[in-house]
Amino acid sequence: MTDTYAVIGNPISHTKSPFIHGSFAATTAQDLVYTAIEGPLDGFAVAADAFRAGGGLGLNITAPFKLDAFRYATDLTERARRAGAVNAMKFVGKRAYADNFDGVGLVRDITHNLGCALQGQRVLLLGAGGAARGALLPFLEQNPAQLVVANRTLATAQAMALGTAARVCGYGELVGQSFDIVVNATSASLRAELPPVPASVFAQARLAYELAYGKGLTPFLRLAQTAGVVLLADGVGMLAEQAAEAFAWWRGVRPDTAGVIAKLTVPLV
Ligand code: NDP
């Protein structure tokens, strides 16, 4: 029997997940269908229950349901608990196992696909929303020399980094500081805005990474390029890698991501 998986979000028409997982299934010869579900804004649990009743084995969860999925889960991994958000679930009987692969997907894209070790590097993470929370532990596990989190609302960053080795600051304190890797995990680029990051942070940077994808050269990447950063990347690789992690978790086989990354890449111009 063909196994069933889906991504749930609202809106969902923009999602690339059915294409990505369909490609993974084809290249790994897995017998599955993967669809997209537009869940009612106040009805994640009802939609998830219906999916499971129909035999669904696993879900990816995207905005705005990552916190609903966190509450729905019966079993959370430590990184999902730390992130306070869930982006993948696996259903076995009455159990709803939940994880968050956004951060590990980001780390794998940076270290494996882009060839930039995080170990021993000075890393600046901009933002303290869901994506940044998901990245915090996986970044720290790579043993960077320094991890600084800057956010517009300082209290949010302080709460996120509490009890970890990350240092927190406002954007104003970044003036004159420089980093090896600068990661934009704010949502500013979705509105073509620039987080108030001083150009000095890029003075010695080898990588500027934008989590938003498919937007070409965002204001953040443009600033980095003007400041002389050679390696620029957007989040298409992260998207593919978090999907590959979920696929491996569900199916026991890790797909190669190069093909889907090539097909989904929008040139950074
Ligand atoms: P959230 O809404 O949870 O968090 C938004 C963050 O951005 C907050 O820290 C907020 O700061 C900050 N912010 C928003 N606007 C500005 C601005 N103009 N200047 C400075 N800071 C700003 O968003 P997510 O964490 O879910 O998503 C963040 C980004 O990551 C998005 O671009 C999203 O598309 C991308 N993403 C990419 C994924 C991928 O697979 N490639 C996966 C998940 C997300 P404050 O706290 O002060 O409001």
Short mmCIF file of C-alpha atoms and ligand atoms in Angstrom, two decimals:
data_model
loop_
_atom_site.label_atom_id
_atom_site.label_comp_id
_atom_site.label_asym_id
_atom_site.label_seq_id
_atom_site.Cartn_x
_atom_site.Cartn_y
_atom_site.Cartn_z
CA MET A 1 0.00 0.00 0.00
CA THR A 2 1.21 3.49 -0.84
CA ASP A 3 2.18 5.49 2.28
CA THR A 4 0.83 9.00 2.75
CA TYR A 5 2.66 12.15 3.94
CA ALA A 6 1.82 15.85 3.66
CA VAL A 7 2.80 19.39 4.53
CA ILE A 8 0.26 21.46 6.43
CA GLY A 9 0.17 25.27 6.52
CA ASN A 10 -2.03 28.27 5.76
CA PRO A 11 -1.60 29.57 3.14
CA ILE A 12 0.04 26.56 1.47
CA SER A 13 -0.09 27.24 -2.27
CA HIS A 14 3.54 28.49 -2.28
CA THR A 15 4.95 25.27 -0.78
CA LYS A 16 7.82 23.45 -2.50
CA SER A 17 7.57 20.43 -0.17
CA PRO A 18 5.46 18.17 -2.44
CA PHE A 19 7.97 18.73 -5.26
CA ILE A 20 10.93 18.08 -2.94
CA HIS A 21 9.53 14.94 -1.32
CA GLY A 22 8.18 13.68 -4.65
CA SER A 23 11.70 13.99 -6.08
CA PHE A 24 13.20 12.26 -3.03
CA ALA A 25 10.67 9.40 -3.33
CA ALA A 26 11.47 8.95 -7.03
CA THR A 27 15.25 8.92 -6.55
CA THR A 28 15.11 6.53 -3.57
CA ALA A 29 12.34 4.30 -5.04
CA GLN A 30 10.03 4.83 -2.05
CA ASP A 31 6.33 4.08 -2.56
CA LEU A 32 4.65 7.18 -1.12
CA VAL A 33 2.43 10.13 -1.94
CA TYR A 34 3.07 13.58 -0.48
CA THR A 35 0.39 16.24 -0.66
CA ALA A 36 -0.25 19.77 0.67
CA ILE A 37 -3.01 20.51 3.19
CA GLU A 38 -4.36 24.00 3.85
CA GLY A 39 -5.37 23.67 7.51
CA PRO A 40 -8.02 25.95 9.00
CA LEU A 41 -6.29 28.71 11.00
CA ASP A 42 -7.90 27.62 14.28
CA GLY A 43 -8.04 23.92 13.46
CA PHE A 44 -4.60 22.32 13.33
CA ALA A 45 -5.53 19.45 15.69
CA VAL A 46 -8.72 18.62 13.78
CA ALA A 47 -6.85 18.60 10.46
CA ALA A 48 -4.04 16.46 11.90
CA ASP A 49 -6.56 14.01 13.40
CA ALA A 50 -8.33 13.70 10.04
CA PHE A 51 -5.03 13.12 8.23
CA ARG A 52 -4.13 10.35 10.67
CA ALA A 53 -7.60 8.79 10.47
CA GLY A 54 -7.06 8.54 6.71
CA GLY A 55 -3.84 6.60 7.27
CA GLY A 56 -1.35 9.50 7.07
CA LEU A 57 2.05 8.56 8.48
CA GLY A 58 3.85 11.89 8.73
CA LEU A 59 3.47 15.65 8.40
CA ASN A 60 5.71 18.59 7.74
CA ILE A 61 4.44 21.67 9.51
CA THR A 62 4.87 25.20 8.24
CA ALA A 63 3.55 28.64 9.23
CA PRO A 64 1.43 29.29 11.19
CA PHE A 65 1.13 25.83 12.77
CA LYS A 66 4.60 25.11 14.23
CA LEU A 67 3.47 26.03 17.76
CA ASP A 68 0.15 24.14 17.39
CA ALA A 69 2.15 21.07 16.36
CA PHE A 70 4.36 21.54 19.41
CA ARG A 71 1.27 21.36 21.63
CA TYR A 72 -0.23 18.44 19.65
CA ALA A 73 2.88 16.23 19.93
CA THR A 74 3.00 13.37 22.43
CA ASP A 75 6.79 12.96 22.16
CA LEU A 76 9.19 15.86 21.52
CA THR A 77 12.91 15.73 20.80
CA GLU A 78 15.17 17.96 22.88
CA ARG A 79 15.82 20.31 19.95
CA ALA A 80 12.09 20.67 19.24
CA ARG A 81 11.56 21.41 22.92
CA ARG A 82 14.36 24.03 22.89
CA ALA A 83 13.02 25.57 19.68
CA GLY A 84 9.49 25.61 21.09
CA ALA A 85 8.34 24.65 17.61
CA VAL A 86 7.83 21.51 15.51
CA ASN A 87 8.32 21.18 11.75
CA ALA A 88 7.96 17.41 11.30
CA MET A 89 5.81 14.70 12.86
CA LYS A 90 5.65 10.92 12.62
CA PHE A 91 2.52 9.04 13.66
CA VAL A 92 2.75 5.56 15.18
CA GLY A 93 -0.51 4.31 16.72
CA LYS A 94 -1.59 6.87 19.29
CA ARG A 95 1.84 8.53 19.45
CA ALA A 96 2.69 11.75 17.60
CA TYR A 97 6.49 11.98 17.53
CA ALA A 98 7.76 15.47 16.78
CA ASP A 99 11.07 17.03 15.78
CA ASN A 100 12.41 20.28 14.35
CA PHE A 101 14.83 19.83 11.45
CA ASP A 102 15.15 23.50 10.45
CA GLY A 103 18.34 24.07 12.45
CA VAL A 104 20.08 20.84 11.45
CA GLY A 105 19.11 21.51 7.84
CA LEU A 106 20.69 24.95 8.07
CA VAL A 107 23.86 23.57 9.65
CA ARG A 108 24.15 20.86 7.00
CA ASP A 109 23.71 23.38 4.19
CA ILE A 110 26.43 25.63 5.62
CA THR A 111 28.92 22.91 6.53
CA HIS A 112 28.30 20.27 3.87
CA ASN A 113 26.92 22.05 0.79
CA LEU A 114 28.75 25.36 1.20
CA GLY A 115 31.86 23.86 2.78
CA CYS A 116 32.05 26.35 5.66
CA ALA A 117 32.86 24.81 9.03
CA LEU A 118 31.17 26.52 11.97
CA GLN A 119 33.67 25.08 14.43
CA GLY A 120 36.03 27.74 15.76
CA GLN A 121 34.27 30.51 13.83
CA ARG A 122 32.78 33.78 15.04
CA VAL A 123 29.11 33.45 14.12
CA LEU A 124 26.49 36.20 14.15
CA LEU A 125 22.84 35.13 14.11
CA LEU A 126 20.33 37.89 13.35
CA GLY A 127 16.80 37.37 14.69
CA ALA A 128 15.18 35.46 17.53
CA GLY A 129 12.01 34.10 15.93
CA GLY A 130 11.13 30.48 15.23
CA ALA A 131 13.87 29.84 12.70
CA ALA A 132 16.58 31.37 14.90
CA ARG A 133 15.36 29.37 17.90
CA GLY A 134 15.61 26.21 15.83
CA ALA A 135 19.17 27.09 14.78
CA LEU A 136 20.53 27.94 18.22
CA LEU A 137 21.31 24.46 19.60
CA PRO A 138 22.51 22.96 16.28
CA PHE A 139 24.86 25.97 15.88
CA LEU A 140 26.24 25.60 19.41
CA GLU A 141 26.76 21.87 18.85
CA GLN A 142 29.23 22.81 16.10
CA ASN A 143 31.46 24.53 18.72
CA PRO A 144 31.81 27.99 17.18
CA ALA A 145 34.42 30.25 18.81
CA GLN A 146 31.60 32.69 19.45
CA LEU A 147 27.86 32.79 18.79
CA VAL A 148 26.26 36.22 19.05
CA VAL A 149 22.49 36.63 18.65
CA ALA A 150 21.27 40.12 17.73
CA ASN A 151 17.60 40.99 17.74
CA ARG A 152 15.44 44.09 17.47
CA THR A 153 13.54 43.06 20.60
CA LEU A 154 16.33 42.28 23.03
CA ALA A 155 14.15 40.45 25.56
CA THR A 156 13.16 37.85 22.96
CA ALA A 157 16.79 37.07 22.21
CA GLN A 158 17.61 36.95 25.93
CA ALA A 159 14.84 34.44 26.57
CA MET A 160 15.95 32.33 23.60
CA ALA A 161 19.61 32.19 24.64
CA LEU A 162 18.99 31.70 28.37
CA GLY A 163 21.24 29.00 29.79
CA THR A 164 23.29 28.63 26.61
CA ALA A 165 26.77 29.82 25.63
CA ALA A 166 25.34 32.31 23.10
CA ARG A 167 25.84 36.04 23.74
CA VAL A 168 22.95 38.40 23.11
CA CYS A 169 22.98 42.02 21.98
CA GLY A 170 21.04 44.74 20.20
CA TYR A 171 21.97 45.88 16.69
CA GLY A 172 23.62 49.06 18.02
CA GLU A 173 26.23 47.02 19.88
CA LEU A 174 27.39 45.37 16.65
CA VAL A 175 29.08 48.54 15.38
CA GLY A 176 32.81 47.84 15.03
CA GLN A 177 32.45 44.06 15.59
CA SER A 178 33.28 41.58 12.85
CA PHE A 179 32.36 37.94 12.28
CA ASP A 180 33.35 35.02 10.06
CA ILE A 181 29.78 33.90 9.30
CA VAL A 182 26.70 36.14 9.36
CA VAL A 183 23.26 34.51 9.21
CA ASN A 184 20.07 36.48 8.64
CA ALA A 185 17.25 34.61 10.40
CA THR A 186 15.00 37.66 10.57
CA SER A 187 11.93 37.87 8.36
CA ALA A 188 12.93 41.35 7.12
CA SER A 189 13.76 40.09 3.62
CA LEU A 190 10.20 38.84 3.10
CA ARG A 191 9.24 42.54 2.95
CA ALA A 192 12.44 43.59 1.13
CA GLU A 193 13.64 45.26 4.35
CA LEU A 194 17.13 45.33 5.78
CA PRO A 195 17.67 44.47 9.45
CA PRO A 196 19.64 47.39 11.00
CA VAL A 197 22.94 45.54 10.84
CA PRO A 198 26.11 47.65 10.45
CA ALA A 199 28.30 46.86 7.42
CA SER A 200 31.27 46.40 9.78
CA VAL A 201 30.04 42.91 10.75
CA PHE A 202 30.99 41.76 7.22
CA ALA A 203 34.54 43.17 7.24
CA GLN A 204 36.14 39.73 7.70
CA ALA A 205 33.18 37.50 6.83
CA ARG A 206 33.55 34.53 4.49
CA LEU A 207 29.84 33.70 4.32
CA ALA A 208 26.61 35.73 4.44
CA TYR A 209 23.59 33.42 4.69
CA GLU A 210 20.00 34.54 4.14
CA LEU A 211 17.32 32.14 5.43
CA ALA A 212 14.64 33.45 3.08
CA TYR A 213 14.84 31.75 -0.32
CA GLY A 214 13.87 32.41 -3.89
CA LYS A 215 14.17 36.18 -3.55
CA GLY A 216 17.47 36.72 -5.35
CA LEU A 217 19.80 39.30 -3.84
CA THR A 218 17.96 40.55 -0.75
CA PRO A 219 18.94 43.87 0.93
CA PHE A 220 20.92 41.83 3.49
CA LEU A 221 22.84 39.90 0.81
CA ARG A 222 23.37 43.10 -1.19
CA LEU A 223 24.91 44.82 1.86
CA ALA A 224 27.17 41.81 2.43
CA GLN A 225 28.22 41.76 -1.22
CA THR A 226 28.99 45.48 -1.20
CA ALA A 227 31.05 44.95 1.97
CA GLY A 228 33.14 42.38 0.09
CA VAL A 229 31.73 39.02 1.20
CA VAL A 230 32.43 36.51 -1.56
CA LEU A 231 30.22 33.61 -0.51
CA LEU A 232 26.52 34.50 -0.46
CA ALA A 233 23.72 31.96 0.00
CA ASP A 234 19.98 31.88 0.49
CA GLY A 235 17.87 29.31 2.33
CA VAL A 236 17.06 26.98 -0.55
CA GLY A 237 19.69 24.52 0.63
CA MET A 238 18.33 24.68 4.19
CA LEU A 239 14.85 23.96 2.83
CA ALA A 240 16.09 20.90 0.96
CA GLU A 241 18.23 19.65 3.84
CA GLN A 242 15.50 19.89 6.50
CA ALA A 243 13.26 17.99 4.09
CA ALA A 244 15.93 15.32 3.63
CA GLU A 245 16.24 14.95 7.42
CA ALA A 246 12.47 14.43 7.73
CA PHE A 247 12.47 11.97 4.79
CA ALA A 248 15.28 9.96 6.38
CA TRP A 249 13.44 9.95 9.73
CA TRP A 250 10.27 8.67 8.08
CA ARG A 251 11.69 6.28 5.50
CA GLY A 252 15.10 5.20 6.83
CA VAL A 253 16.90 6.32 3.67
CA ARG A 254 18.63 9.68 3.20
CA PRO A 255 18.01 11.20 -0.24
CA ASP A 256 20.57 13.22 -2.15
CA THR A 257 19.59 16.91 -2.19
CA ALA A 258 21.73 18.27 -5.03
CA GLY A 259 19.06 17.73 -7.71
CA VAL A 260 16.25 19.57 -5.90
CA ILE A 261 18.56 22.38 -4.81
CA ALA A 262 19.62 22.88 -8.44
CA LYS A 263 16.00 22.91 -9.63
CA LEU A 264 14.78 25.34 -6.93
CA THR A 265 17.72 27.75 -6.95
CA VAL A 266 16.96 31.33 -7.96
CA PRO A 267 20.16 33.15 -8.97
CA LEU A 268 21.41 35.74 -6.45
CA VAL A 269 21.30 38.76 -8.74
P1 NDP B 1 9.40 34.88 12.95
O1 NDP B 1 8.23 35.73 12.59
O2 NDP B 1 9.26 33.81 13.95
O3 NDP B 1 10.59 35.84 13.49
C1 NDP B 1 10.88 37.03 12.84
C2 NDP B 1 12.20 37.60 13.35
O4 NDP B 1 12.60 38.64 12.46
C3 NDP B 1 12.14 38.23 14.74
O5 NDP B 1 13.36 38.04 15.40
C4 NDP B 1 11.93 39.73 14.41
O6 NDP B 1 12.44 40.58 15.41
C5 NDP B 1 12.80 39.84 13.19
N1 NDP B 1 12.46 40.95 12.28
C6 NDP B 1 11.37 41.07 11.50
N2 NDP B 1 11.44 42.17 10.75
C7 NDP B 1 12.62 42.79 11.07
C8 NDP B 1 13.26 43.98 10.63
N3 NDP B 1 12.71 44.76 9.70
N4 NDP B 1 14.46 44.27 11.16
C9 NDP B 1 15.02 43.48 12.11
N5 NDP B 1 14.46 42.34 12.57
C10 NDP B 1 13.27 42.00 12.04
O7 NDP B 1 9.96 34.32 11.55
P2 NDP B 1 10.68 32.92 11.30
O8 NDP B 1 11.75 32.75 12.32
O9 NDP B 1 9.69 31.85 11.13
O10 NDP B 1 11.34 33.15 9.84
C11 NDP B 1 12.48 33.97 9.69
C12 NDP B 1 13.02 33.84 8.28
O11 NDP B 1 13.48 32.51 8.06
C13 NDP B 1 11.98 34.11 7.17
O12 NDP B 1 12.62 34.82 6.13
C14 NDP B 1 11.60 32.72 6.71
O13 NDP B 1 11.17 32.72 5.35
C15 NDP B 1 12.94 32.01 6.84
N6 NDP B 1 12.82 30.55 6.98
C16 NDP B 1 13.48 29.79 6.07
C17 NDP B 1 13.42 28.41 6.15
C18 NDP B 1 14.16 27.60 5.13
O14 NDP B 1 13.98 26.37 5.10
N7 NDP B 1 14.99 28.19 4.30
C19 NDP B 1 12.68 27.72 7.20
C20 NDP B 1 12.05 28.62 8.15
C21 NDP B 1 12.13 29.99 8.01
P3 NDP B 1 11.54 41.01 16.70
O15 NDP B 1 11.64 39.87 17.66
O16 NDP B 1 12.17 42.24 17.18
O17 NDP B 1 10.13 41.22 16.17
#
